[in-house]
Coordinates of C-alpha atoms in Angstrom, one line a residue:
Chain A
M1 CA 1.3 10.3 -34.3
T2 CA 0.9 14.1 -33.5
L3 CA -1.1 15.4 -30.6
E4 CA -4.1 16.2 -32.8
T5 CA -4.6 12.7 -34.0
F6 CA -4.0 11.5 -30.5
S7 CA -6.7 13.7 -29.3
T8 CA -9.4 12.3 -31.5
W9 CA -8.8 9.0 -29.9
E10 CA -8.8 10.0 -26.2
G11 CA -9.6 13.7 -25.9
T12 CA -7.1 14.7 -23.2
V13 CA -5.0 17.2 -25.0
D14 CA -5.2 19.9 -22.3
D15 CA -4.1 17.4 -19.7
L16 CA -1.3 16.2 -21.7
K17 CA 0.0 19.7 -22.5
G18 CA 1.8 20.1 -19.1
L19 CA 3.1 16.6 -19.0
V20 CA 4.8 16.2 -22.4
T21 CA 7.4 18.6 -23.9
E22 CA 6.6 21.2 -26.4
R23 CA 8.1 19.1 -29.1
A24 CA 5.3 16.6 -28.8
I25 CA 2.8 19.3 -29.5
S26 CA 4.7 20.3 -32.6
G27 CA 4.9 16.7 -33.7
E28 CA 8.7 16.4 -33.3
T29 CA 8.5 13.6 -30.8
M30 CA 6.0 10.8 -31.0
L31 CA 3.2 10.0 -28.5
L32 CA 2.5 6.3 -28.1
N33 CA -0.2 4.6 -26.1
M34 CA 0.8 1.4 -24.2
G35 CA -1.9 -0.5 -22.6
P36 CA -4.3 -0.9 -20.9
Q37 CA -4.3 -4.4 -22.4
H38 CA -0.6 -4.8 -23.0
P39 CA 0.5 -8.0 -21.3
S40 CA 3.7 -6.6 -19.9
T41 CA 2.0 -3.9 -18.0
H42 CA 1.0 -6.5 -15.3
G43 CA -2.7 -5.9 -15.3
V44 CA -4.5 -2.9 -16.7
L45 CA -1.9 -0.1 -16.7
R46 CA -2.0 2.4 -19.4
L47 CA 1.2 4.3 -20.2
I48 CA 1.3 7.4 -22.5
L49 CA 4.8 7.5 -23.9
E50 CA 6.5 10.4 -25.5
L51 CA 9.3 9.0 -27.7
E52 CA 12.2 10.4 -29.6
G53 CA 13.0 7.5 -31.9
E54 CA 13.1 4.7 -29.4
E55 CA 14.2 6.8 -26.4
I56 CA 11.6 7.6 -23.8
V57 CA 11.3 11.3 -23.2
N58 CA 8.2 11.1 -20.8
C59 CA 6.3 8.2 -19.5
I60 CA 2.8 9.1 -18.0
P61 CA 1.1 6.3 -16.2
D62 CA -2.7 6.3 -16.3
V63 CA -4.2 4.3 -13.5
G64 CA -7.6 3.6 -12.0
F65 CA -9.0 0.8 -14.4
L66 CA -9.2 -1.5 -11.5
H67 CA -10.7 1.0 -9.0
T68 CA -13.4 -0.8 -7.1
G69 CA -14.1 1.6 -4.2
I70 CA -12.8 -0.8 -1.5
E71 CA -12.1 2.1 0.9
K72 CA -15.6 3.5 0.4
N73 CA -17.1 0.1 0.8
M74 CA -15.3 -0.5 4.0
E75 CA -16.9 2.5 5.5
Y76 CA -20.3 0.9 5.1
K77 CA -19.4 -2.5 6.8
T78 CA -18.5 -3.4 10.3
Y79 CA -14.8 -3.7 11.1
E80 CA -14.7 -7.4 10.8
K81 CA -16.8 -7.8 7.8
S82 CA -14.4 -5.8 5.6
I83 CA -11.4 -8.1 6.1
V84 CA -12.5 -9.9 3.0
M85 CA -12.0 -6.8 1.0
T86 CA -8.5 -6.4 1.9
D87 CA -7.6 -9.7 0.2
R88 CA -8.7 -8.4 -3.0
M89 CA -6.5 -5.2 -3.1
D90 CA -3.1 -6.9 -3.6
Y91 CA -4.1 -10.2 -4.9
L92 CA -0.6 -11.6 -4.6
N93 CA -0.3 -10.6 -1.0
P94 CA -3.7 -11.4 0.6
M95 CA -2.3 -12.5 4.0
G96 CA -0.2 -9.4 4.2
N97 CA -3.2 -7.3 3.6
N98 CA -5.2 -9.0 6.3
L99 CA -2.2 -8.5 8.5
V100 CA -1.9 -4.7 8.2
Y101 CA -5.7 -4.3 8.6
C102 CA -5.8 -6.5 11.6
L103 CA -2.7 -4.8 13.2
A104 CA -4.4 -1.4 12.7
M105 CA -7.6 -2.6 14.3
E106 CA -5.6 -4.2 17.3
K107 CA -3.7 -1.0 17.8
L108 CA -6.9 1.0 17.8
F109 CA -8.7 -1.5 20.2
E110 CA -5.6 -2.2 22.3
L111 CA -6.4 -5.9 21.6
D112 CA -4.0 -8.6 22.7
V113 CA -2.8 -11.3 20.2
P114 CA -1.6 -14.6 21.6
M115 CA 2.0 -15.6 20.8
R116 CA 1.0 -18.6 18.8
A117 CA -1.1 -16.4 16.5
Q118 CA 1.7 -13.9 16.1
I119 CA 4.2 -16.5 15.1
A120 CA 1.6 -18.2 12.8
R121 CA 1.0 -14.8 11.2
V122 CA 4.7 -14.3 10.5
I123 CA 5.0 -17.8 9.0
L124 CA 2.1 -17.2 6.7
A125 CA 3.2 -13.6 5.9
E126 CA 6.5 -15.0 4.8
L127 CA 5.0 -17.8 2.8
T128 CA 2.9 -15.1 1.1
R129 CA 6.1 -13.1 0.3
L130 CA 7.5 -16.2 -1.2
N131 CA 4.3 -16.7 -3.3
S132 CA 4.4 -13.0 -4.4
H133 CA 8.1 -13.1 -5.3
L134 CA 7.5 -16.3 -7.2
V135 CA 4.9 -14.8 -9.3
W136 CA 7.0 -11.7 -9.8
L137 CA 10.0 -13.8 -10.9
G138 CA 8.0 -15.8 -13.3
I139 CA 6.4 -12.8 -15.0
H140 CA 9.7 -10.9 -15.0
G141 CA 11.3 -13.7 -16.7
L142 CA 8.4 -13.9 -19.1
D143 CA 8.7 -10.2 -19.9
L144 CA 12.4 -10.5 -20.7
G145 CA 12.2 -13.6 -22.7
V146 CA 13.0 -16.3 -20.2
T147 CA 9.7 -17.8 -20.8
S148 CA 10.3 -21.1 -19.0
M149 CA 10.7 -19.2 -15.6
M150 CA 6.9 -18.7 -15.6
T151 CA 6.2 -22.5 -15.7
Y152 CA 8.7 -23.3 -13.1
C153 CA 7.6 -20.5 -10.6
F154 CA 4.0 -21.2 -11.0
R155 CA 4.6 -24.9 -10.3
E156 CA 6.3 -24.1 -7.1
R157 CA 3.6 -21.6 -6.3
E158 CA 1.0 -24.3 -6.2
V159 CA 2.6 -25.9 -3.2
L160 CA 2.2 -22.6 -1.4
L161 CA -1.3 -22.1 -2.5
D162 CA -2.1 -25.7 -1.2
I163 CA -0.8 -24.6 2.3
F164 CA -3.1 -21.5 2.2
E165 CA -6.0 -23.7 1.2
M166 CA -5.1 -26.1 4.0
V167 CA -5.3 -23.4 6.7
S168 CA -8.1 -21.2 5.5
G169 CA -10.1 -23.2 2.9
Q170 CA -9.1 -20.7 0.1
R171 CA -6.1 -20.7 -2.2
M172 CA -5.8 -17.0 -2.7
M173 CA -8.5 -14.9 -0.9
S174 CA -7.8 -16.5 2.4
T175 CA -9.2 -13.9 5.0
Y176 CA -7.5 -16.0 7.7
F177 CA -6.2 -13.3 10.0
R178 CA -8.9 -11.8 12.3
P179 CA -8.6 -9.1 14.9
G180 CA -7.1 -10.7 18.0
G181 CA -5.6 -13.7 16.2
L182 CA -6.6 -16.2 13.6
W183 CA -9.9 -17.5 12.2
R184 CA -9.2 -21.0 13.5
D185 CA -6.1 -22.9 14.7
L186 CA -3.5 -24.2 12.3
P187 CA -4.3 -27.7 11.2
E188 CA -2.1 -30.6 12.2
E189 CA -0.7 -31.2 8.7
F190 CA 0.5 -27.6 8.5
E191 CA 3.9 -28.2 10.0
D192 CA 4.7 -31.1 7.6
A193 CA 3.6 -29.2 4.6
V194 CA 5.8 -26.1 5.5
R195 CA 8.8 -28.4 6.3
F196 CA 8.3 -29.8 2.8
V197 CA 8.6 -26.3 1.5
L198 CA 11.8 -25.6 3.5
K199 CA 13.4 -28.8 2.3
T200 CA 12.7 -28.3 -1.4
F201 CA 12.8 -24.6 -2.0
P202 CA 16.5 -23.8 -1.5
A203 CA 17.4 -26.1 -4.5
K204 CA 14.5 -24.6 -6.5
I205 CA 15.8 -21.1 -5.9
D206 CA 19.3 -22.2 -7.0
D207 CA 17.7 -23.5 -10.2
Y208 CA 16.2 -20.1 -10.9
E209 CA 19.4 -18.5 -10.3
K210 CA 21.2 -20.8 -12.7
I211 CA 18.7 -19.8 -15.4
M212 CA 18.7 -16.0 -14.7
T213 CA 21.5 -14.7 -12.7
H214 CA 24.4 -15.2 -15.1
N215 CA 22.3 -15.3 -18.3
A216 CA 24.0 -13.0 -20.8
I217 CA 20.9 -11.8 -22.4
F218 CA 19.2 -11.2 -19.0
L219 CA 22.3 -9.3 -17.8
D220 CA 22.3 -7.1 -20.9
R221 CA 18.7 -6.3 -20.5
T222 CA 18.8 -5.4 -16.8
Q223 CA 22.2 -4.1 -15.7
G224 CA 22.3 -0.3 -15.7
I225 CA 18.6 -0.1 -16.6
G226 CA 16.1 1.9 -14.6
F227 CA 18.8 3.4 -12.4
I228 CA 17.7 5.7 -9.4
T229 CA 19.9 7.2 -6.8
A230 CA 19.3 6.7 -3.1
E231 CA 18.2 10.4 -2.6
D232 CA 15.8 10.3 -5.5
A233 CA 14.3 6.9 -4.4
I234 CA 13.6 8.4 -1.0
A235 CA 12.2 11.7 -2.4
Y236 CA 10.0 9.8 -4.8
G237 CA 8.5 7.6 -2.0
L238 CA 10.0 4.2 -3.2
S239 CA 10.0 1.5 -0.6
G240 CA 10.7 -2.2 -0.4
P241 CA 13.2 -4.0 -2.6
T242 CA 13.0 -1.0 -5.2
L243 CA 14.4 1.3 -2.5
R244 CA 16.8 -1.1 -0.9
A245 CA 18.4 -1.8 -4.4
S246 CA 19.5 1.9 -4.3
G247 CA 21.4 1.2 -1.1
V248 CA 19.0 2.4 1.5
N249 CA 18.7 -0.2 4.3
W250 CA 15.2 0.2 5.4
D251 CA 13.0 -2.8 6.1
I252 CA 10.0 -2.1 8.4
R253 CA 10.3 -5.7 9.8
K254 CA 13.6 -4.5 11.3
A255 CA 13.0 -0.7 11.8
Q256 CA 9.6 -0.9 13.5
P257 CA 9.0 -4.6 14.1
Y258 CA 5.4 -5.8 14.3
S259 CA 3.7 -9.2 15.0
S260 CA 6.8 -10.5 16.9
Y261 CA 9.3 -9.9 14.0
E262 CA 11.8 -8.7 16.6
R263 CA 12.2 -12.3 17.8
F264 CA 13.4 -13.5 14.4
E265 CA 16.9 -13.4 13.0
F266 CA 17.3 -12.5 9.3
D267 CA 19.3 -10.3 7.1
V268 CA 18.0 -7.5 5.0
P269 CA 19.8 -7.6 1.5
V270 CA 20.8 -4.2 0.3
G271 CA 21.9 -3.4 -3.3
Q272 CA 24.4 -1.0 -4.6
H273 CA 23.6 -0.1 -8.1
G274 CA 19.9 0.8 -8.0
D275 CA 19.1 -0.8 -11.3
V276 CA 16.8 -3.6 -12.4
Y277 CA 19.4 -6.3 -12.0
D278 CA 20.0 -5.4 -8.3
R279 CA 16.2 -5.4 -7.6
Y280 CA 16.1 -8.9 -9.1
L281 CA 19.0 -10.1 -6.9
L282 CA 17.4 -8.6 -3.8
R283 CA 14.2 -10.4 -4.3
V284 CA 15.8 -13.7 -4.9
E285 CA 17.8 -13.2 -1.7
E286 CA 14.7 -12.2 0.2
M287 CA 13.1 -15.5 -0.8
R288 CA 16.1 -17.3 1.0
Q289 CA 15.7 -15.0 4.0
S290 CA 11.9 -15.7 4.2
L291 CA 12.8 -19.4 4.3
R292 CA 15.0 -18.7 7.3
I293 CA 12.2 -16.8 9.0
I294 CA 9.7 -19.6 8.3
E295 CA 12.0 -22.3 9.8
Q296 CA 12.6 -20.3 12.9
G297 CA 8.9 -19.6 13.2
L298 CA 8.1 -23.3 13.0
N299 CA 10.5 -24.0 15.8
M300 CA 9.0 -21.3 18.0
L301 CA 5.4 -22.4 17.4
E302 CA 4.0 -23.9 20.5
P303 CA 0.5 -25.1 21.3
G304 CA -1.8 -22.5 22.9
P305 CA -4.6 -20.1 22.3
F306 CA -4.8 -18.8 18.7
R307 CA -7.2 -16.0 19.4
S308 CA -7.6 -13.3 22.0
N309 CA -10.1 -13.9 24.9
N310 CA -11.4 -10.3 24.9
R311 CA -15.1 -11.0 24.4
K312 CA -15.8 -7.4 23.5
Y313 CA -14.0 -7.8 20.2
V314 CA -13.6 -11.5 19.6
P315 CA -16.6 -13.8 19.3
P316 CA -16.7 -16.8 21.7
P317 CA -15.9 -20.2 20.4
R318 CA -18.8 -22.3 19.3
S319 CA -18.4 -24.8 22.1
E320 CA -19.2 -22.1 24.7
L321 CA -22.5 -21.2 23.0
G322 CA -24.4 -24.1 24.5
R323 CA -23.2 -23.6 28.0
S324 CA -22.9 -19.9 28.7
M325 CA -25.7 -17.3 28.3
E326 CA -23.0 -14.5 28.3
A327 CA -21.3 -16.2 25.3
V328 CA -24.7 -16.2 23.4
I329 CA -25.1 -12.5 24.1
H330 CA -21.6 -11.6 23.0
H331 CA -22.0 -13.9 19.9
F332 CA -25.3 -12.1 19.0
K333 CA -23.9 -8.6 19.6
L334 CA -20.7 -9.2 17.6
W335 CA -22.4 -10.6 14.6
T336 CA -25.4 -8.3 14.5
E337 CA -24.0 -4.9 15.5
G338 CA -20.3 -5.4 15.6
F339 CA -18.1 -3.7 18.3
R340 CA -17.7 -0.1 19.1
P341 CA -14.1 0.8 19.4
P342 CA -12.7 4.0 21.0
K343 CA -12.5 7.2 18.9
G344 CA -9.1 8.0 17.3
E345 CA -6.8 7.5 14.4
V346 CA -4.0 5.1 14.0
Y347 CA -1.4 4.4 11.2
V348 CA 0.3 1.0 11.0
A349 CA 3.0 0.2 8.5
T350 CA 4.1 -3.3 7.5
E351 CA 6.7 -4.6 5.0
S352 CA 4.8 -6.1 2.1
P353 CA 6.7 -7.9 -0.6
R354 CA 6.5 -4.6 -2.6
G355 CA 7.3 -2.1 0.1
E356 CA 5.6 -0.1 2.9
L357 CA 2.0 -1.2 3.2
G358 CA 0.3 1.1 5.6
C359 CA -3.3 1.2 7.0
F360 CA -4.7 4.4 8.3
L361 CA -7.8 3.7 10.3
A362 CA -10.0 6.4 11.8
S363 CA -12.9 5.6 14.2
D364 CA -15.7 7.9 15.4
G365 CA -16.8 5.4 18.0
G366 CA -19.4 3.7 15.9
P367 CA -19.5 0.1 14.7
N368 CA -18.3 1.0 11.2
P369 CA -14.9 2.6 10.6
L370 CA -15.0 6.3 9.8
R371 CA -12.2 6.0 7.3
V372 CA -9.9 3.2 6.1
H373 CA -7.1 4.1 3.9
F374 CA -4.4 1.9 2.6
R375 CA -1.0 3.3 1.7
T376 CA -0.1 0.8 -1.0
P377 CA 3.5 0.3 -2.1
S378 CA 2.6 -0.3 -5.8
F379 CA 0.8 3.1 -5.9
A380 CA 3.8 5.0 -4.5
N381 CA 6.4 3.0 -6.6
L382 CA 4.5 3.4 -9.8
S383 CA 4.2 7.2 -9.4
A384 CA 8.0 7.3 -9.9
A385 CA 7.7 5.5 -13.3
N386 CA 8.5 8.7 -15.2
K387 CA 11.7 9.3 -13.2
L388 CA 12.8 5.7 -13.6
S389 CA 12.2 5.3 -17.2
Q390 CA 13.3 8.7 -18.7
G391 CA 16.2 8.3 -21.2
Y392 CA 15.9 4.6 -21.6
M393 CA 14.7 2.6 -24.7
I394 CA 11.1 1.6 -25.1
A395 CA 12.2 -2.1 -24.8
D396 CA 13.7 -1.3 -21.4
L397 CA 10.4 0.1 -20.1
V398 CA 9.1 -3.5 -19.9
A399 CA 12.0 -4.4 -17.6
I400 CA 11.6 -1.3 -15.5
I401 CA 7.9 -1.7 -14.9
G402 CA 8.5 -5.4 -14.1
S403 CA 11.3 -4.5 -11.6
I404 CA 9.2 -2.2 -9.5
D405 CA 6.8 -5.2 -9.0
I406 CA 3.4 -3.5 -9.4
V407 CA 0.1 -5.2 -8.8
L408 CA -2.6 -3.2 -10.3
G409 CA -5.2 -4.2 -7.7
D410 CA -2.9 -2.7 -5.2
V411 CA -2.5 0.5 -7.1
D412 CA -6.2 1.1 -7.8
R413 CA -7.8 -0.5 -4.8
Chain E
M1 CA 25.8 16.8 33.1
S2 CA 25.7 13.1 32.4
D3 CA 27.4 11.5 29.5
L4 CA 24.3 9.9 28.4
K5 CA 23.2 11.2 25.0
V6 CA 19.7 12.8 25.4
V7 CA 17.4 11.6 22.7
P8 CA 15.6 14.9 21.6
D9 CA 11.9 14.7 21.8
P10 CA 10.3 15.8 18.4
K11 CA 7.3 17.1 20.4
K12 CA 9.5 19.5 22.4
I13 CA 11.5 20.7 19.4
L14 CA 8.3 21.5 17.5
I15 CA 6.7 23.4 20.4
E16 CA 9.9 25.3 21.0
Q17 CA 10.0 26.4 17.3
F18 CA 6.3 27.0 16.7
G19 CA 4.8 27.6 20.1
D20 CA 0.9 28.0 19.9
K21 CA 0.8 27.8 16.2
I22 CA 0.6 24.0 16.5
Q23 CA -1.5 21.7 18.6
I24 CA 0.1 18.4 19.7
Q25 CA -2.1 15.2 20.0
E26 CA -1.1 11.8 21.1
F27 CA -3.0 8.6 20.7
R28 CA -1.7 5.0 21.0
G29 CA 1.9 6.4 21.0
E30 CA 1.4 8.1 17.6
L31 CA 2.2 11.8 17.5
T32 CA -0.1 14.1 15.6
V33 CA 0.7 17.9 15.0
V34 CA -2.4 19.9 14.0
V35 CA -1.3 22.8 12.0
D36 CA -3.1 25.8 10.3
A37 CA -3.1 25.7 6.5
D38 CA -1.0 28.9 6.4
D39 CA 1.7 27.4 8.5
L40 CA 1.6 23.9 7.0
L41 CA 4.5 24.4 4.5
A42 CA 6.8 26.0 7.1
V43 CA 6.2 23.2 9.6
A44 CA 6.6 20.5 7.0
Q45 CA 9.8 22.1 5.7
Y46 CA 11.1 22.4 9.3
C47 CA 10.2 18.7 10.0
R48 CA 12.2 17.7 6.9
D49 CA 15.3 19.9 7.2
F50 CA 15.8 20.3 11.0
P51 CA 18.6 17.7 11.6
E52 CA 17.1 16.5 15.0
L53 CA 13.8 15.8 13.3
D54 CA 14.9 14.6 10.0
Y55 CA 11.5 13.4 8.7
N56 CA 12.8 12.8 5.2
Y57 CA 10.3 10.3 3.9
L58 CA 6.7 11.1 3.1
S59 CA 4.7 7.9 3.5
D60 CA 1.3 8.9 2.8
I61 CA -1.3 11.7 2.4
T62 CA -5.0 11.0 3.0
A63 CA -8.1 12.7 4.2
V64 CA -11.0 12.1 6.5
D65 CA -14.5 13.4 6.0
Y66 CA -16.2 14.4 9.3
Y67 CA -19.4 15.4 7.7
P68 CA -21.6 17.1 9.0
Q69 CA -19.1 18.6 11.4
E70 CA -17.2 21.7 10.7
P71 CA -14.4 22.0 9.7
R72 CA -15.4 19.1 7.5
F73 CA -12.2 17.5 6.4
S74 CA -8.8 16.6 7.9
V75 CA -5.8 16.0 5.6
N76 CA -3.3 13.8 7.2
I77 CA 0.3 13.6 6.1
Q78 CA 2.3 10.7 7.4
L79 CA 6.1 11.4 7.7
Y80 CA 8.9 9.0 8.5
S81 CA 12.5 9.5 9.5
L82 CA 14.6 6.8 7.9
R83 CA 17.6 7.6 10.1
K84 CA 15.7 8.1 13.4
G85 CA 13.0 5.5 12.7
R86 CA 10.2 7.7 13.9
R87 CA 6.8 8.6 12.5
L88 CA 4.9 11.9 12.7
R89 CA 1.5 12.9 11.4
L90 CA 0.8 16.4 10.3
R91 CA -2.9 17.3 10.2
V92 CA -4.6 20.2 8.7
M93 CA -8.3 20.9 8.7
W94 CA -10.2 22.1 5.6
S95 CA -13.8 22.9 4.6
D96 CA -15.4 23.7 1.3
G97 CA -14.8 27.3 0.4
D98 CA -11.5 27.6 2.2
H99 CA -8.3 28.5 0.4
D100 CA -6.4 25.7 -1.4
L101 CA -4.1 23.8 0.7
P102 CA -0.3 24.2 0.0
S103 CA 1.0 21.2 -2.0
M104 CA 3.8 19.1 -0.4
T105 CA 5.2 18.3 -3.9
A106 CA 7.9 21.0 -3.6
L107 CA 9.3 19.2 -0.5
W108 CA 8.6 15.6 -1.4
P109 CA 7.9 14.6 -5.1
S110 CA 6.2 11.5 -3.8
A111 CA 3.3 13.7 -2.6
N112 CA 2.2 14.0 -6.3
W113 CA -0.1 11.0 -6.6
F114 CA -1.3 11.1 -3.0
E115 CA -2.5 14.6 -3.4
R116 CA -4.1 13.7 -6.8
E117 CA -6.0 10.9 -5.0
V118 CA -7.2 13.3 -2.2
Y119 CA -8.3 15.7 -4.8
D120 CA -10.1 13.0 -6.8
M121 CA -11.8 11.3 -3.8
F122 CA -12.6 14.3 -1.6
G123 CA -12.3 17.3 -3.9
I124 CA -9.7 19.1 -1.8
P125 CA -7.5 21.2 -4.0
F126 CA -3.8 21.8 -3.6
N127 CA -2.1 25.0 -4.5
G128 CA 1.2 24.6 -6.4
H129 CA 0.6 21.0 -7.5
P130 CA 2.1 20.4 -10.9
D131 CA -0.5 18.1 -12.2
L132 CA -3.8 18.2 -10.3
R133 CA -6.0 15.8 -12.2
R134 CA -8.3 13.0 -11.2
I135 CA -6.4 9.8 -10.8
M136 CA -8.8 6.9 -10.0
M137 CA -12.1 8.1 -11.5
P138 CA -12.6 9.3 -15.1
E139 CA -11.9 12.8 -16.0
D140 CA -15.5 13.7 -16.5
W141 CA -16.9 12.2 -13.3
D142 CA -19.3 14.3 -11.2
G143 CA -18.7 14.4 -7.4
H144 CA -16.1 13.0 -5.2
P145 CA -16.7 9.4 -4.1
L146 CA -15.2 9.3 -0.6
R147 CA -17.3 12.2 0.7
K148 CA -19.8 11.0 3.2
D149 CA -22.7 12.6 1.3
Y150 CA -21.8 10.7 -1.8
P151 CA -24.0 7.6 -2.1
L152 CA -22.4 4.2 -1.9
G153 CA -24.4 2.4 -4.7
Y154 CA -27.7 1.5 -6.1
E155 CA -27.1 3.7 -9.1
T156 CA -27.1 2.7 -12.8
V157 CA -23.7 2.9 -14.2
Q158 CA -23.3 5.9 -16.6
F159 CA -21.7 5.4 -19.9
S160 CA -21.3 7.7 -22.8
F161 CA -24.3 6.2 -24.7
N162 CA -26.8 6.4 -21.8
Y163 CA -25.4 9.5 -20.1
D164 CA -28.3 11.9 -20.6
E165 CA -30.9 9.3 -19.8
I166 CA -29.4 8.4 -16.5
N167 CA -28.4 12.0 -15.7
Q168 CA -32.0 13.0 -15.4
H169 CA -32.7 10.9 -12.2
K170 CA -29.2 10.6 -10.8
P171 CA -28.9 11.5 -7.1
Y172 CA -25.8 13.6 -7.2
A173 CA -23.9 14.4 -4.0
K174 CA -25.0 17.7 -2.7
K175 CA -22.3 20.2 -3.3

């Protein structure tokens, strides 16, 4: 297809002119549209490819199909009401999104979080990481022809989703973390359910590795594909396993610990080759490390308060309402007007399964935030798609897009 | 002199180098350097290249709309030093009608999409950006959604088939 026929379909010739080479305009190379409905684009991602034969000359991602204006909506709600929106950004990492927003609020308000809540947050964040990596592994396998991975991974994921349902009442959109702690205390059955995960998962991960790690077809399709050097990875803003596969040892859980991660012992796997295969190995190893963290967390978990006692930000428990007039006033003020934090801006970064998930929160002293911005890892990682895929075959693109583990809800917000 | 290695303070280094061209703000332990648009590129380059600062990773660029205050927008650039494990925020103020802000893409290619998002959502242009197009909203969208004078909702969705009909009574953001 030449650029002229392409333009009748989409009408963005002028925009494409700076992005593709001159040869595309003369018709020497081919322009191909991939997506937004293509299954291996993990949602609604559209890629405009410039191809020479089967080789990718340029890959131009077109995002925004899932843009729902979450940041705009949050400016019109009180701080606490908009936690539900954070679940819906990166739908594979709902607890992690709750966590970064709550941490930003707590930093702005200077709100204390009881230790039990911090440990519970770490356990649940790591379970969410496990959940996210499982979905990634299943889909990545499906993309590359190991179709049975999908069924195995989703089977195991159900166990995790049941735990999320147990604590929050919701399988996916949990909204369980609140400023100052948790929505309610962990249920009694929680520990047994998580111990069951700890007992069964190592063998399951070994099974996945048996299917994937030494599979000749999988090796052929992933080794040496989507290579990026450490310098380029840093310059292009990659983070998470995608950056660590290039040999950069940077995990925010270690570098700038939050929510009591400094109390946990775990290793950060770092790759050497910076290709799709190393990213796969890292994520599998991260699943094992997550299990280590969860086990330590369960051992540290002690009974105690699960939410801060600061009544200016945290509503009083239901039982107090019948006895204390002050509790009724606080309850009424918090649920009608919300709270009024001090003026200022904070930026908090956490390590999501995909990389640096940051929250920039600006307050003007009113009950609604002045601005909430999420620095999402998928957005930054996807912006390097052109750099990652230039010079590879069109079939490799599926592996490359899979290996940077994007979630389109996280890209578009 | 003691043998203890003195950890250099980024605040001091920046004040020594740039003097009264920059303003330093600290809030909740986060360092913010407010710069004029003319000095932004020089300060950013110094932050990246001076070995004691070494802010080699650009985390994020975003803007805040302080409508109806003037200057109306602040653009916040979050930097991180992978070797020193420190964060720094560069802030530059901007209003409609000012000169375009210098683009960070020459220093950090990762600024590309972040600046496109700021341009799309706030209408803040960046000079020297290789590909400044809308990123989230459709190419032919009117207005910039994250501006405070852009309405949140209660509008009929505009498609190509009913564009003119809705255009007649659409409350556009005041430019």
